[in-house]
């Protein structure tokens, strides 16, 4: 029994560095993907905010409200697509 434990520890000691390296490579690749997906989503959020601001300005000025509403709808749709693309929306 003691020999089996020693053998298991030896195997663990040999494969641990390999597994650690593989896991760190995977984490780094996911980190890069996460940053690009977050950037795309945040850009879409910024478009929604700008479109909403334009709509509020149009509401109070009384001109070009309809185009501002359609721009907001387009921006919201773009945000929805970005979130679905990156699995952030059901």
N, CA, C and O atoms as a CHARMM CRD file, in Angstrom:
* protein
*
  360
    1    1 UNK  N      0.82800  -1.19100   0.00000 PROA 1      0.00000
    2    1 UNK  CA     0.00000   0.00000   0.00000 PROA 1      0.00000
    3    1 UNK  C      0.87300   1.25500   0.00000 PROA 1      0.00000
    4    1 UNK  O      0.60500   2.19300  -0.75000 PROA 1      0.00000
    5    2 UNK  N      1.90300   1.27800   0.82800 PROA 2      0.00000
    6    2 UNK  CA     2.81500   2.40100   0.90600 PROA 2      0.00000
    7    2 UNK  C      3.53000   2.60700  -0.43000 PROA 2      0.00000
    8    2 UNK  O      3.82000   3.73600  -0.82700 PROA 2      0.00000
    9    3 UNK  N      3.81000   1.48800  -1.11700 PROA 3      0.00000
   10    3 UNK  CA     4.48500   1.55800  -2.39900 PROA 3      0.00000
   11    3 UNK  C      3.56700   2.20100  -3.45200 PROA 3      0.00000
   12    3 UNK  O      4.03700   2.93700  -4.32000 PROA 3      0.00000
   13    4 UNK  N      2.26800   1.92200  -3.37200 PROA 4      0.00000
   14    4 UNK  CA     1.32700   2.51800  -4.30400 PROA 4      0.00000
   15    4 UNK  C      1.23800   4.02900  -4.09700 PROA 4      0.00000
   16    4 UNK  O      1.14600   4.79000  -5.06100 PROA 4      0.00000
   17    5 UNK  N      1.26500   4.45400  -2.84200 PROA 5      0.00000
   18    5 UNK  CA     1.21600   5.88800  -2.54200 PROA 5      0.00000
   19    5 UNK  C      2.46800   6.57200  -3.07600 PROA 5      0.00000
   20    5 UNK  O      2.39000   7.65400  -3.65900 PROA 5      0.00000
   21    6 UNK  N      3.62200   5.94000  -2.87800 PROA 6      0.00000
   22    6 UNK  CA     4.87700   6.51000  -3.38600 PROA 6      0.00000
   23    6 UNK  C      4.85700   6.59400  -4.90800 PROA 6      0.00000
   24    6 UNK  O      5.30800   7.58100  -5.48900 PROA 6      0.00000
   25    7 UNK  N      4.33200   5.55600  -5.54400 PROA 7      0.00000
   26    7 UNK  CA     4.24300   5.54500  -7.00600 PROA 7      0.00000
   27    7 UNK  C      3.30600   6.65600  -7.49500 PROA 7      0.00000
   28    7 UNK  O      3.60600   7.34100  -8.47200 PROA 7      0.00000
   29    8 UNK  N      2.18400   6.82600  -6.81700 PROA 8      0.00000
   30    8 UNK  CA     1.22700   7.87800  -7.17900 PROA 8      0.00000
   31    8 UNK  C      1.85900   9.26400  -7.01300 PROA 8      0.00000
   32    8 UNK  O      1.66200  10.14300  -7.85100 PROA 8      0.00000
   33    9 UNK  N      2.60700   9.45100  -5.94500 PROA 9      0.00000
   34    9 UNK  CA     3.27500  10.73600  -5.71600 PROA 9      0.00000
   35    9 UNK  C      4.32900  10.99300  -6.78700 PROA 9      0.00000
   36    9 UNK  O      4.48800  12.13000  -7.23300 PROA 9      0.00000
   37   10 UNK  N      5.03700   9.97900  -7.19900 PROA 10     0.00000
   38   10 UNK  CA     6.04100  10.12400  -8.24400 PROA 10     0.00000
   39   10 UNK  C      5.38800  10.51700  -9.57200 PROA 10     0.00000
   40   10 UNK  O      5.86200  11.41200 -10.27200 PROA 10     0.00000
   41   11 UNK  N      4.31100   9.84200  -9.89900 PROA 11     0.00000
   42   11 UNK  CA     3.58600  10.17100 -11.13900 PROA 11     0.00000
   43   11 UNK  C      3.05200  11.59600 -11.07300 PROA 11     0.00000
   44   11 UNK  O      3.16000  12.35000 -12.04100 PROA 11     0.00000
   45   12 UNK  N      2.47500  11.96500  -9.92700 PROA 12     0.00000
   46   12 UNK  CA     1.94200  13.31700  -9.74100 PROA 12     0.00000
   47   12 UNK  C      3.03600  14.36600  -9.90100 PROA 12     0.00000
   48   12 UNK  O      2.82300  15.39200 -10.54600 PROA 12     0.00000
   49   13 UNK  N      4.18200  14.11800  -9.32900 PROA 13     0.00000
   50   13 UNK  CA     5.29600  15.05900  -9.42100 PROA 13     0.00000
   51   13 UNK  C      5.77500  15.22100 -10.86300 PROA 13     0.00000
   52   13 UNK  O      6.22800  16.30000 -11.24800 PROA 13     0.00000
   53   14 UNK  N      5.67800  14.15900 -11.66100 PROA 14     0.00000
   54   14 UNK  CA     6.13800  14.23400 -13.05000 PROA 14     0.00000
   55   14 UNK  C      5.13500  14.93000 -13.95500 PROA 14     0.00000
   56   14 UNK  O      5.52900  15.65300 -14.87000 PROA 14     0.00000
   57   15 UNK  N      3.85200  14.72400 -13.71700 PROA 15     0.00000
   58   15 UNK  CA     2.86300  15.31700 -14.62900 PROA 15     0.00000
   59   15 UNK  C      2.37400  16.69900 -14.19000 PROA 15     0.00000
   60   15 UNK  O      1.79800  17.42600 -14.99900 PROA 15     0.00000
   61   16 UNK  N      2.58800  17.07200 -12.94400 PROA 16     0.00000
   62   16 UNK  CA     2.09700  18.36800 -12.45100 PROA 16     0.00000
   63   16 UNK  C      2.62000  19.55100 -13.26500 PROA 16     0.00000
   64   16 UNK  O      1.82500  20.42200 -13.61700 PROA 16     0.00000
   65   17 UNK  N      3.91700  19.62600 -13.58200 PROA 17     0.00000
   66   17 UNK  CA     4.38600  20.78000 -14.37600 PROA 17     0.00000
   67   17 UNK  C      3.75600  20.83300 -15.76800 PROA 17     0.00000
   68   17 UNK  O      3.46900  21.91400 -16.28400 PROA 17     0.00000
   69   18 UNK  N      3.54800  19.68000 -16.36400 PROA 18     0.00000
   70   18 UNK  CA     2.94700  19.63500 -17.70600 PROA 18     0.00000
   71   18 UNK  C      1.50300  20.13300 -17.64400 PROA 18     0.00000
   72   18 UNK  O      1.07500  20.93500 -18.47400 PROA 18     0.00000
   73   19 UNK  N      0.77300  19.65600 -16.67000 PROA 19     0.00000
   74   19 UNK  CA    -0.62500  20.06800 -16.51900 PROA 19     0.00000
   75   19 UNK  C     -0.70300  21.55700 -16.19000 PROA 19     0.00000
   76   19 UNK  O     -1.55000  22.27300 -16.72500 PROA 19     0.00000
   77   20 UNK  N      0.18100  22.01800 -15.31000 PROA 20     0.00000
   78   20 UNK  CA     0.20200  23.44200 -14.94300 PROA 20     0.00000
   79   20 UNK  C      0.42900  24.30200 -16.18800 PROA 20     0.00000
   80   20 UNK  O     -0.23300  25.32300 -16.37100 PROA 20     0.00000
   81   21 UNK  N      1.36800  23.88600 -17.04300 PROA 21     0.00000
   82   21 UNK  CA     1.65700  24.63700 -18.26700 PROA 21     0.00000
   83   21 UNK  C      0.44600  24.63800 -19.20300 PROA 21     0.00000
   84   21 UNK  O      0.10300  25.67500 -19.77200 PROA 21     0.00000
   85   22 UNK  N     -0.19000  23.50200 -19.36200 PROA 22     0.00000
   86   22 UNK  CA    -1.36500  23.41500 -20.23700 PROA 22     0.00000
   87   22 UNK  C     -2.49500  24.30300 -19.72000 PROA 22     0.00000
   88   22 UNK  O     -3.13600  25.00500 -20.50200 PROA 22     0.00000
   89   23 UNK  N     -2.74000  24.28000 -18.43100 PROA 23     0.00000
   90   23 UNK  CA    -3.80700  25.09400 -17.84800 PROA 23     0.00000
   91   23 UNK  C     -3.49600  26.57500 -18.01300 PROA 23     0.00000
   92   23 UNK  O     -4.38600  27.35800 -18.34700 PROA 23     0.00000
   93   24 UNK  N     -2.23100  26.97600 -17.78200 PROA 24     0.00000
   94   24 UNK  CA    -1.92100  28.38900 -17.93400 PROA 24     0.00000
   95   24 UNK  C     -2.04600  28.86200 -19.36600 PROA 24     0.00000
   96   24 UNK  O     -2.45700  29.99800 -19.60000 PROA 24     0.00000
   97   25 UNK  N     -1.70400  28.02700 -20.32900 PROA 25     0.00000
   98   25 UNK  CA    -1.89300  28.38800 -21.73200 PROA 25     0.00000
   99   25 UNK  C     -3.38000  28.56400 -22.05000 PROA 25     0.00000
  100   25 UNK  O     -3.76700  29.49400 -22.75700 PROA 25     0.00000
  101   26 UNK  N     -4.19000  27.67800 -21.52800 PROA 26     0.00000
  102   26 UNK  CA    -5.63500  27.76300 -21.76300 PROA 26     0.00000
  103   26 UNK  C     -6.22300  29.02800 -21.13600 PROA 26     0.00000
  104   26 UNK  O     -7.05900  29.70000 -21.74000 PROA 26     0.00000
  105   27 UNK  N     -5.78100  29.34100 -19.93300 PROA 27     0.00000
  106   27 UNK  CA    -6.26400  30.55800 -19.25700 PROA 27     0.00000
  107   27 UNK  C     -5.87300  31.79800 -20.05100 PROA 27     0.00000
  108   27 UNK  O     -6.68200  32.71300 -20.20800 PROA 27     0.00000
  109   28 UNK  N     -4.66000  31.83800 -20.54600 PROA 28     0.00000
  110   28 UNK  CA    -4.20800  32.98900 -21.33700 PROA 28     0.00000
  111   28 UNK  C     -5.01300  33.13600 -22.62000 PROA 28     0.00000
  112   28 UNK  O     -5.36300  34.25200 -23.00600 PROA 28     0.00000
  113   29 UNK  N     -5.31200  32.02600 -23.28300 PROA 29     0.00000
  114   29 UNK  CA    -6.10000  32.11800 -24.51300 PROA 29     0.00000
  115   29 UNK  C     -7.52000  32.57300 -24.21000 PROA 29     0.00000
  116   29 UNK  O     -8.09700  33.34700 -24.97400 PROA 29     0.00000
  117   30 UNK  N     -8.08700  32.10500 -23.11000 PROA 30     0.00000
  118   30 UNK  CA    -9.43300  32.54700 -22.72500 PROA 30     0.00000
  119   30 UNK  C     -9.43300  34.01100 -22.32100 PROA 30     0.00000
  120   30 UNK  O    -10.38900  34.73300 -22.60100 PROA 30     0.00000
  121   31 UNK  N     -8.37700  34.45000 -21.66900 PROA 31     0.00000
  122   31 UNK  CA    -8.29500  35.85300 -21.26000 PROA 31     0.00000
  123   31 UNK  C     -8.31800  36.75500 -22.48300 PROA 31     0.00000
  124   31 UNK  O     -8.98900  37.78700 -22.47400 PROA 31     0.00000
  125   32 UNK  N     -7.60700  36.38800 -23.52400 PROA 32     0.00000
  126   32 UNK  CA    -7.61700  37.16700 -24.76100 PROA 32     0.00000
  127   32 UNK  C     -8.98600  37.20500 -25.39700 PROA 32     0.00000
  128   32 UNK  O     -9.41900  38.25000 -25.88100 PROA 32     0.00000
  129   33 UNK  N     -9.67100  36.08200 -25.40100 PROA 33     0.00000
  130   33 UNK  CA   -11.02300  36.03300 -25.95300 PROA 33     0.00000
  131   33 UNK  C    -11.96500  36.87800 -25.11900 PROA 33     0.00000
  132   33 UNK  O    -12.81200  37.59100 -25.65700 PROA 33     0.00000
  133   34 UNK  N    -11.82000  36.79900 -23.80700 PROA 34     0.00000
  134   34 UNK  CA   -12.70800  37.52900 -22.92200 PROA 34     0.00000
  135   34 UNK  C    -12.52900  39.03100 -23.12400 PROA 34     0.00000
  136   34 UNK  O    -13.51300  39.77100 -23.13700 PROA 34     0.00000
  137   35 UNK  N    -11.30600  39.48600 -23.28000 PROA 35     0.00000
  138   35 UNK  CA   -11.07100  40.90200 -23.46700 PROA 35     0.00000
  139   35 UNK  C    -11.67400  41.40000 -24.76700 PROA 35     0.00000
  140   35 UNK  O    -12.24700  42.48900 -24.80200 PROA 35     0.00000
  141   36 UNK  N    -11.55800  40.62500 -25.83800 PROA 36     0.00000
  142   36 UNK  CA   -12.13000  41.06200 -27.10800 PROA 36     0.00000
  143   36 UNK  C    -13.65400  41.03500 -27.07200 PROA 36     0.00000
  144   36 UNK  O    -14.29800  41.91600 -27.64100 PROA 36     0.00000
  145   37 UNK  N    -14.23800  40.04400 -26.41700 PROA 37     0.00000
  146   37 UNK  CA   -15.69800  40.00400 -26.33600 PROA 37     0.00000
  147   37 UNK  C    -16.21600  41.13100 -25.45400 PROA 37     0.00000
  148   37 UNK  O    -17.23000  41.75400 -25.77000 PROA 37     0.00000
  149   38 UNK  N    -15.52000  41.39600 -24.34500 PROA 38     0.00000
  150   38 UNK  CA   -15.93300  42.50300 -23.48200 PROA 38     0.00000
  151   38 UNK  C    -15.84100  43.83300 -24.21600 PROA 38     0.00000
  152   38 UNK  O    -16.71300  44.68900 -24.06600 PROA 38     0.00000
  153   39 UNK  N    -14.79600  44.00800 -25.00400 PROA 39     0.00000
  154   39 UNK  CA   -14.63300  45.25700 -25.75400 PROA 39     0.00000
  155   39 UNK  C    -15.76900  45.43700 -26.75600 PROA 39     0.00000
  156   39 UNK  O    -16.29600  46.53800 -26.91500 PROA 39     0.00000
  157   40 UNK  N    -16.14000  44.36100 -27.42200 PROA 40     0.00000
  158   40 UNK  CA   -17.22800  44.45400 -28.40200 PROA 40     0.00000
  159   40 UNK  C    -18.55100  44.78300 -27.71200 PROA 40     0.00000
  160   40 UNK  O    -19.31900  45.60700 -28.21000 PROA 40     0.00000
  161   41 UNK  N    -18.81800  44.15600 -26.58900 PROA 41     0.00000
  162   41 UNK  CA   -20.05300  44.41400 -25.85300 PROA 41     0.00000
  163   41 UNK  C    -20.07400  45.84700 -25.32100 PROA 41     0.00000
  164   41 UNK  O    -21.09900  46.52400 -25.39100 PROA 41     0.00000
  165   42 UNK  N    -18.95100  46.30000 -24.79300 PROA 42     0.00000
  166   42 UNK  CA   -18.90000  47.65800 -24.26100 PROA 42     0.00000
  167   42 UNK  C    -19.07000  48.70000 -25.36100 PROA 42     0.00000
  168   42 UNK  O    -19.67200  49.74900 -25.13600 PROA 42     0.00000
  169   43 UNK  N    -18.54900  48.42000 -26.53400 PROA 43     0.00000
  170   43 UNK  CA   -18.72900  49.34300 -27.65900 PROA 43     0.00000
  171   43 UNK  C    -20.21100  49.41300 -28.04300 PROA 43     0.00000
  172   43 UNK  O    -20.73100  50.49100 -28.33000 PROA 43     0.00000
  173   44 UNK  N    -20.87600  48.27300 -28.04700 PROA 44     0.00000
  174   44 UNK  CA   -22.31000  48.25600 -28.34300 PROA 44     0.00000
  175   44 UNK  C    -23.08600  48.99600 -27.26100 PROA 44     0.00000
  176   44 UNK  O    -24.05600  49.69000 -27.56700 PROA 44     0.00000
  177   45 UNK  N    -22.67600  48.86100 -26.00200 PROA 45     0.00000
  178   45 UNK  CA   -23.32100  49.60100 -24.90300 PROA 45     0.00000
  179   45 UNK  C    -23.14800  51.09600 -25.10000 PROA 45     0.00000
  180   45 UNK  O    -24.07000  51.87200 -24.85000 PROA 45     0.00000
  181   46 UNK  N    -21.97600  51.49500 -25.54300 PROA 46     0.00000
  182   46 UNK  CA   -21.72600  52.91800 -25.77700 PROA 46     0.00000
  183   46 UNK  C    -22.63600  53.44400 -26.87900 PROA 46     0.00000
  184   46 UNK  O    -23.13900  54.56400 -26.77900 PROA 46     0.00000
  185   47 UNK  N    -22.85500  52.65800 -27.92700 PROA 47     0.00000
  186   47 UNK  CA   -23.75800  53.06700 -29.00000 PROA 47     0.00000
  187   47 UNK  C    -25.18500  53.23200 -28.47500 PROA 47     0.00000
  188   47 UNK  O    -25.88700  54.16800 -28.85800 PROA 47     0.00000
  189   48 UNK  N    -25.60700  52.32400 -27.60300 PROA 48     0.00000
  190   48 UNK  CA   -26.94400  52.42900 -27.02000 PROA 48     0.00000
  191   48 UNK  C    -27.05300  53.71400 -26.19100 PROA 48     0.00000
  192   48 UNK  O    -28.04600  54.43500 -26.29100 PROA 48     0.00000
  193   49 UNK  N    -26.05000  53.99600 -25.38800 PROA 49     0.00000
  194   49 UNK  CA   -26.07200  55.20600 -24.55700 PROA 49     0.00000
  195   49 UNK  C    -26.10900  56.46900 -25.41600 PROA 49     0.00000
  196   49 UNK  O    -26.85400  57.40100 -25.11600 PROA 49     0.00000
  197   50 UNK  N    -25.31300  56.50300 -26.47400 PROA 50     0.00000
  198   50 UNK  CA   -25.30400  57.66900 -27.35900 PROA 50     0.00000
  199   50 UNK  C    -26.65100  57.82700 -28.06000 PROA 50     0.00000
  200   50 UNK  O    -27.14800  58.94400 -28.20200 PROA 50     0.00000
  201   51 UNK  N    -27.24400  56.71600 -28.49800 PROA 51     0.00000
  202   51 UNK  CA   -28.54700  56.77800 -29.16100 PROA 51     0.00000
  203   51 UNK  C    -29.62600  57.22900 -28.18700 PROA 51     0.00000
  204   51 UNK  O    -30.51700  57.99100 -28.56100 PROA 51     0.00000
  205   52 UNK  N    -29.55500  56.76700 -26.94400 PROA 52     0.00000
  206   52 UNK  CA   -30.52000  57.18800 -25.93500 PROA 52     0.00000
  207   52 UNK  C    -30.38000  58.68500 -25.65400 PROA 52     0.00000
  208   52 UNK  O    -31.37800  59.39500 -25.53400 PROA 52     0.00000
  209   53 UNK  N    -29.15800  59.15000 -25.55300 PROA 53     0.00000
  210   53 UNK  CA   -28.91200  60.57400 -25.33200 PROA 53     0.00000
  211   53 UNK  C    -29.48600  61.40000 -26.48300 PROA 53     0.00000
  212   53 UNK  O    -30.12300  62.42900 -26.26000 PROA 53     0.00000
  213   54 UNK  N    -29.25700  60.94100 -27.71100 PROA 54     0.00000
  214   54 UNK  CA   -29.79700  61.64400 -28.88000 PROA 54     0.00000
  215   54 UNK  C    -31.32400  61.65400 -28.84600 PROA 54     0.00000
  216   54 UNK  O    -31.94000  62.65600 -29.21000 PROA 54     0.00000
  217   55 UNK  N    -31.93600  60.56200 -28.41900 PROA 55     0.00000
  218   55 UNK  CA   -33.39500  60.50600 -28.32000 PROA 55     0.00000
  219   55 UNK  C    -33.90600  61.49500 -27.27700 PROA 55     0.00000
  220   55 UNK  O    -34.88300  62.20400 -27.52100 PROA 55     0.00000
  221   56 UNK  N    -33.26400  61.54500 -26.13300 PROA 56     0.00000
  222   56 UNK  CA   -33.69600  62.48400 -25.09600 PROA 56     0.00000
  223   56 UNK  C    -33.55600  63.93100 -25.56700 PROA 56     0.00000
  224   56 UNK  O    -34.41400  64.76400 -25.27500 PROA 56     0.00000
  225   57 UNK  N    -32.48500  64.23200 -26.28900 PROA 57     0.00000
  226   57 UNK  CA   -32.31700  65.58300 -26.82700 PROA 57     0.00000
  227   57 UNK  C    -33.40000  65.88800 -27.85500 PROA 57     0.00000
  228   57 UNK  O    -33.93700  66.99400 -27.89100 PROA 57     0.00000
  229   58 UNK  N    -33.71900  64.89900 -28.69400 PROA 58     0.00000
  230   58 UNK  CA   -34.75100  65.09700 -29.71100 PROA 58     0.00000
  231   58 UNK  C    -36.12300  65.26300 -29.07500 PROA 58     0.00000
  232   58 UNK  O    -36.93400  66.04700 -29.56800 PROA 58     0.00000
  233   59 UNK  N    -36.39700  64.55500 -28.00700 PROA 59     0.00000
  234   59 UNK  CA   -37.69100  64.67500 -27.33100 PROA 59     0.00000
  235   59 UNK  C    -37.92200  66.09200 -26.82000 PROA 59     0.00000
  236   59 UNK  O    -39.00800  66.65400 -26.95900 PROA 59     0.00000
  237   60 UNK  N    -36.88400  66.64900 -26.23200 PROA 60     0.00000
  238   60 UNK  CA   -37.04200  67.97000 -25.63600 PROA 60     0.00000
  239   60 UNK  C    -36.91500  69.09400 -26.64500 PROA 60     0.00000
  240   60 UNK  O    -37.41500  70.19400 -26.40700 PROA 60     0.00000
  241   61 UNK  N    -36.26400  68.84300 -27.75300 PROA 61     0.00000
  242   61 UNK  CA   -36.15200  69.88900 -28.76900 PROA 61     0.00000
  243   61 UNK  C    -37.30800  69.80500 -29.75900 PROA 61     0.00000
  244   61 UNK  O    -37.61500  70.78100 -30.44300 PROA 61     0.00000
  245   62 UNK  N    -37.94800  68.63700 -29.83600 PROA 62     0.00000
  246   62 UNK  CA   -39.11500  68.48200 -30.69700 PROA 62     0.00000
  247   62 UNK  C    -38.79800  68.19500 -32.14800 PROA 62     0.00000
  248   62 UNK  O    -39.70500  68.15700 -32.98000 PROA 62     0.00000
  249   63 UNK  N    -37.52500  67.99200 -32.47200 PROA 63     0.00000
  250   63 UNK  CA   -37.20300  67.68900 -33.87200 PROA 63     0.00000
  251   63 UNK  C    -36.46700  66.35900 -33.96100 PROA 63     0.00000
  252   63 UNK  O    -35.69900  65.98900 -33.07300 PROA 63     0.00000
  253   64 UNK  N    -36.71900  65.66300 -35.04100 PROA 64     0.00000
  254   64 UNK  CA   -36.03800  64.39900 -35.37700 PROA 64     0.00000
  255   64 UNK  C    -36.17600  63.32700 -34.30800 PROA 64     0.00000
  256   64 UNK  O    -35.22400  62.59700 -34.03200 PROA 64     0.00000
  257   65 UNK  N    -37.35500  63.22800 -33.70600 PROA 65     0.00000
  258   65 UNK  CA   -37.56100  62.19700 -32.67800 PROA 65     0.00000
  259   65 UNK  C    -37.66300  60.80500 -33.29300 PROA 65     0.00000
  260   65 UNK  O    -37.13500  59.84100 -32.73900 PROA 65     0.00000
  261   66 UNK  N    -38.33100  60.69700 -34.42100 PROA 66     0.00000
  262   66 UNK  CA   -38.51000  59.38700 -35.05100 PROA 66     0.00000
  263   66 UNK  C    -37.16800  58.78000 -35.47900 PROA 66     0.00000
  264   66 UNK  O    -36.92200  57.61000 -35.18200 PROA 66     0.00000
  265   67 UNK  N    -36.29200  59.52200 -36.16200 PROA 67     0.00000
  266   67 UNK  CA   -34.99200  58.93500 -36.49400 PROA 67     0.00000
  267   67 UNK  C    -34.17400  58.56800 -35.25300 PROA 67     0.00000
  268   67 UNK  O    -33.42400  57.59100 -35.26100 PROA 67     0.00000
  269   68 UNK  N    -34.32600  59.35600 -34.19500 PROA 68     0.00000
  270   68 UNK  CA   -33.60000  59.04700 -32.96600 PROA 68     0.00000
  271   68 UNK  C    -34.11400  57.74600 -32.35000 PROA 68     0.00000
  272   68 UNK  O    -33.33000  56.95500 -31.82500 PROA 68     0.00000
  273   69 UNK  N    -35.40700  57.52700 -32.41000 PROA 69     0.00000
  274   69 UNK  CA   -35.97200  56.27000 -31.88900 PROA 69     0.00000
  275   69 UNK  C    -35.47500  55.06600 -32.68900 PROA 69     0.00000
  276   69 UNK  O    -35.10700  54.03900 -32.11800 PROA 69     0.00000
  277   70 UNK  N    -35.47000  55.20300 -34.00800 PROA 70     0.00000
  278   70 UNK  CA   -35.00900  54.07200 -34.83500 PROA 70     0.00000
  279   70 UNK  C    -33.51600  53.82300 -34.61800 PROA 70     0.00000
  280   70 UNK  O    -33.07000  52.67600 -34.65000 PROA 70     0.00000
  281   71 UNK  N    -32.74000  54.88800 -34.39900 PROA 71     0.00000
  282   71 UNK  CA   -31.30700  54.71000 -34.12300 PROA 71     0.00000
  283   71 UNK  C    -31.12000  53.97200 -32.79900 PROA 71     0.00000
  284   71 UNK  O    -30.23500  53.12500 -32.68000 PROA 71     0.00000
  285   72 UNK  N    -31.94500  54.29000 -31.80900 PROA 72     0.00000
  286   72 UNK  CA   -31.86100  53.59200 -30.52300 PROA 72     0.00000
  287   72 UNK  C    -32.23400  52.12000 -30.68500 PROA 72     0.00000
  288   72 UNK  O    -31.59100  51.25000 -30.09900 PROA 72     0.00000
  289   73 UNK  N    -33.25900  51.84100 -31.47100 PROA 73     0.00000
  290   73 UNK  CA   -33.65000  50.44600 -31.71300 PROA 73     0.00000
  291   73 UNK  C    -32.53100  49.67700 -32.40200 PROA 73     0.00000
  292   73 UNK  O    -32.25200  48.53300 -32.04500 PROA 73     0.00000
  293   74 UNK  N    -31.88900  50.30000 -33.38700 PROA 74     0.00000
  294   74 UNK  CA   -30.77000  49.64300 -34.07800 PROA 74     0.00000
  295   74 UNK  C    -29.61300  49.38600 -33.12600 PROA 74     0.00000
  296   74 UNK  O    -29.00900  48.31400 -33.15300 PROA 74     0.00000
  297   75 UNK  N    -29.30500  50.36500 -32.28500 PROA 75     0.00000
  298   75 UNK  CA   -28.20100  50.20400 -31.33600 PROA 75     0.00000
  299   75 UNK  C    -28.51300  49.09600 -30.32800 PROA 75     0.00000
  300   75 UNK  O    -27.63400  48.31100 -29.97400 PROA 75     0.00000
  301   76 UNK  N    -29.76400  49.03600 -29.86800 PROA 76     0.00000
  302   76 UNK  CA   -30.15600  47.98200 -28.92500 PROA 76     0.00000
  303   76 UNK  C    -30.07400  46.61000 -29.58400 PROA 76     0.00000
  304   76 UNK  O    -29.67900  45.63500 -28.94500 PROA 76     0.00000
  305   77 UNK  N    -30.44200  46.53200 -30.84400 PROA 77     0.00000
  306   77 UNK  CA   -30.36200  45.26500 -31.57900 PROA 77     0.00000
  307   77 UNK  C    -28.90300  44.84200 -31.74400 PROA 77     0.00000
  308   77 UNK  O    -28.57600  43.66000 -31.64200 PROA 77     0.00000
  309   78 UNK  N    -28.02900  45.82200 -32.00100 PROA 78     0.00000
  310   78 UNK  CA   -26.60200  45.52200 -32.13700 PROA 78     0.00000
  311   78 UNK  C    -26.03700  44.99700 -30.81100 PROA 78     0.00000
  312   78 UNK  O    -25.22500  44.07200 -30.79700 PROA 78     0.00000
  313   79 UNK  N    -26.47300  45.59400 -29.70900 PROA 79     0.00000
  314   79 UNK  CA   -26.03900  45.11900 -28.39500 PROA 79     0.00000
  315   79 UNK  C    -26.55200  43.70500 -28.14700 PROA 79     0.00000
  316   79 UNK  O    -25.82100  42.85900 -27.63100 PROA 79     0.00000
  317   80 UNK  N    -27.79400  43.44800 -28.50700 PROA 80     0.00000
  318   80 UNK  CA   -28.35100  42.10400 -28.33000 PROA 80     0.00000
  319   80 UNK  C    -27.54900  41.07200 -29.12400 PROA 80     0.00000
  320   80 UNK  O    -27.23600  39.99700 -28.61300 PROA 80     0.00000
  321   81 UNK  N    -27.22200  41.40000 -30.36600 PROA 81     0.00000
  322   81 UNK  CA   -26.43200  40.46700 -31.19700 PROA 81     0.00000
  323   81 UNK  C    -25.05800  40.20900 -30.58300 PROA 81     0.00000
  324   81 UNK  O    -24.59200  39.07100 -30.54600 PROA 81     0.00000
  325   82 UNK  N    -24.41700  41.26700 -30.10500 PROA 82     0.00000
  326   82 UNK  CA   -23.08500  41.10800 -29.51100 PROA 82     0.00000
  327   82 UNK  C    -23.15500  40.22900 -28.26600 PROA 82     0.00000
  328   82 UNK  O    -22.29400  39.37400 -28.05500 PROA 82     0.00000
  329   83 UNK  N    -24.17700  40.43900 -27.44600 PROA 83     0.00000
  330   83 UNK  CA   -24.29000  39.65100 -26.22200 PROA 83     0.00000
  331   83 UNK  C    -24.62900  38.19400 -26.52700 PROA 83     0.00000
  332   83 UNK  O    -24.09500  37.28900 -25.88600 PROA 83     0.00000
  333   84 UNK  N    -25.50300  37.96000 -27.49100 PROA 84     0.00000
  334   84 UNK  CA   -25.81800  36.58300 -27.87100 PROA 84     0.00000
  335   84 UNK  C    -24.60100  35.88500 -28.48400 PROA 84     0.00000
  336   84 UNK  O    -24.35400  34.70700 -28.22600 PROA 84     0.00000
  337   85 UNK  N    -23.85500  36.61800 -29.29000 PROA 85     0.00000
  338   85 UNK  CA   -22.66300  36.06900 -29.95600 PROA 85     0.00000
  339   85 UNK  C    -21.65700  35.56000 -28.92000 PROA 85     0.00000
  340   85 UNK  O    -21.01100  34.53400 -29.13200 PROA 85     0.00000
  341   86 UNK  N    -21.52800  36.27000 -27.81500 PROA 86     0.00000
  342   86 UNK  CA   -20.55400  35.90100 -26.79200 PROA 86     0.00000
  343   86 UNK  C    -21.16700  35.16000 -25.61000 PROA 86     0.00000
  344   86 UNK  O    -20.53800  35.02200 -24.56100 PROA 86     0.00000
  345   87 UNK  N    -22.40200  34.68300 -25.78600 PROA 87     0.00000
  346   87 UNK  CA   -23.03000  33.84000 -24.77200 PROA 87     0.00000
  347   87 UNK  C    -23.38900  34.56300 -23.48100 PROA 87     0.00000
  348   87 UNK  O    -23.40700  33.94300 -22.41800 PROA 87     0.00000
  349   88 UNK  N    -23.67100  35.83600 -23.54800 PROA 88     0.00000
  350   88 UNK  CA   -23.99100  36.59700 -22.35000 PROA 88     0.00000
  351   88 UNK  C    -25.48200  36.85700 -22.21000 PROA 88     0.00000
  352   88 UNK  O    -25.91800  37.54500 -21.28700 PROA 88     0.00000
  353   89 UNK  N    -26.25800  36.30500 -23.13100 PROA 89     0.00000
  354   89 UNK  CA   -27.69700  36.53100 -23.10500 PROA 89     0.00000
  355   89 UNK  C    -28.38500  35.21800 -23.46900 PROA 89     0.00000
  356   89 UNK  O    -27.96700  34.54100 -24.40900 PROA 89     0.00000
  357   90 UNK  N    -29.42000  34.86000 -22.74400 PROA 90     0.00000
  358   90 UNK  CA   -30.08900  33.57100 -23.05600 PROA 90     0.00000
  359   90 UNK  C    -30.77100  33.56600 -24.39400 PROA 90     0.00000
  360   90 UNK  O    -31.36600  32.55900 -24.78000 PROA 90     0.00000
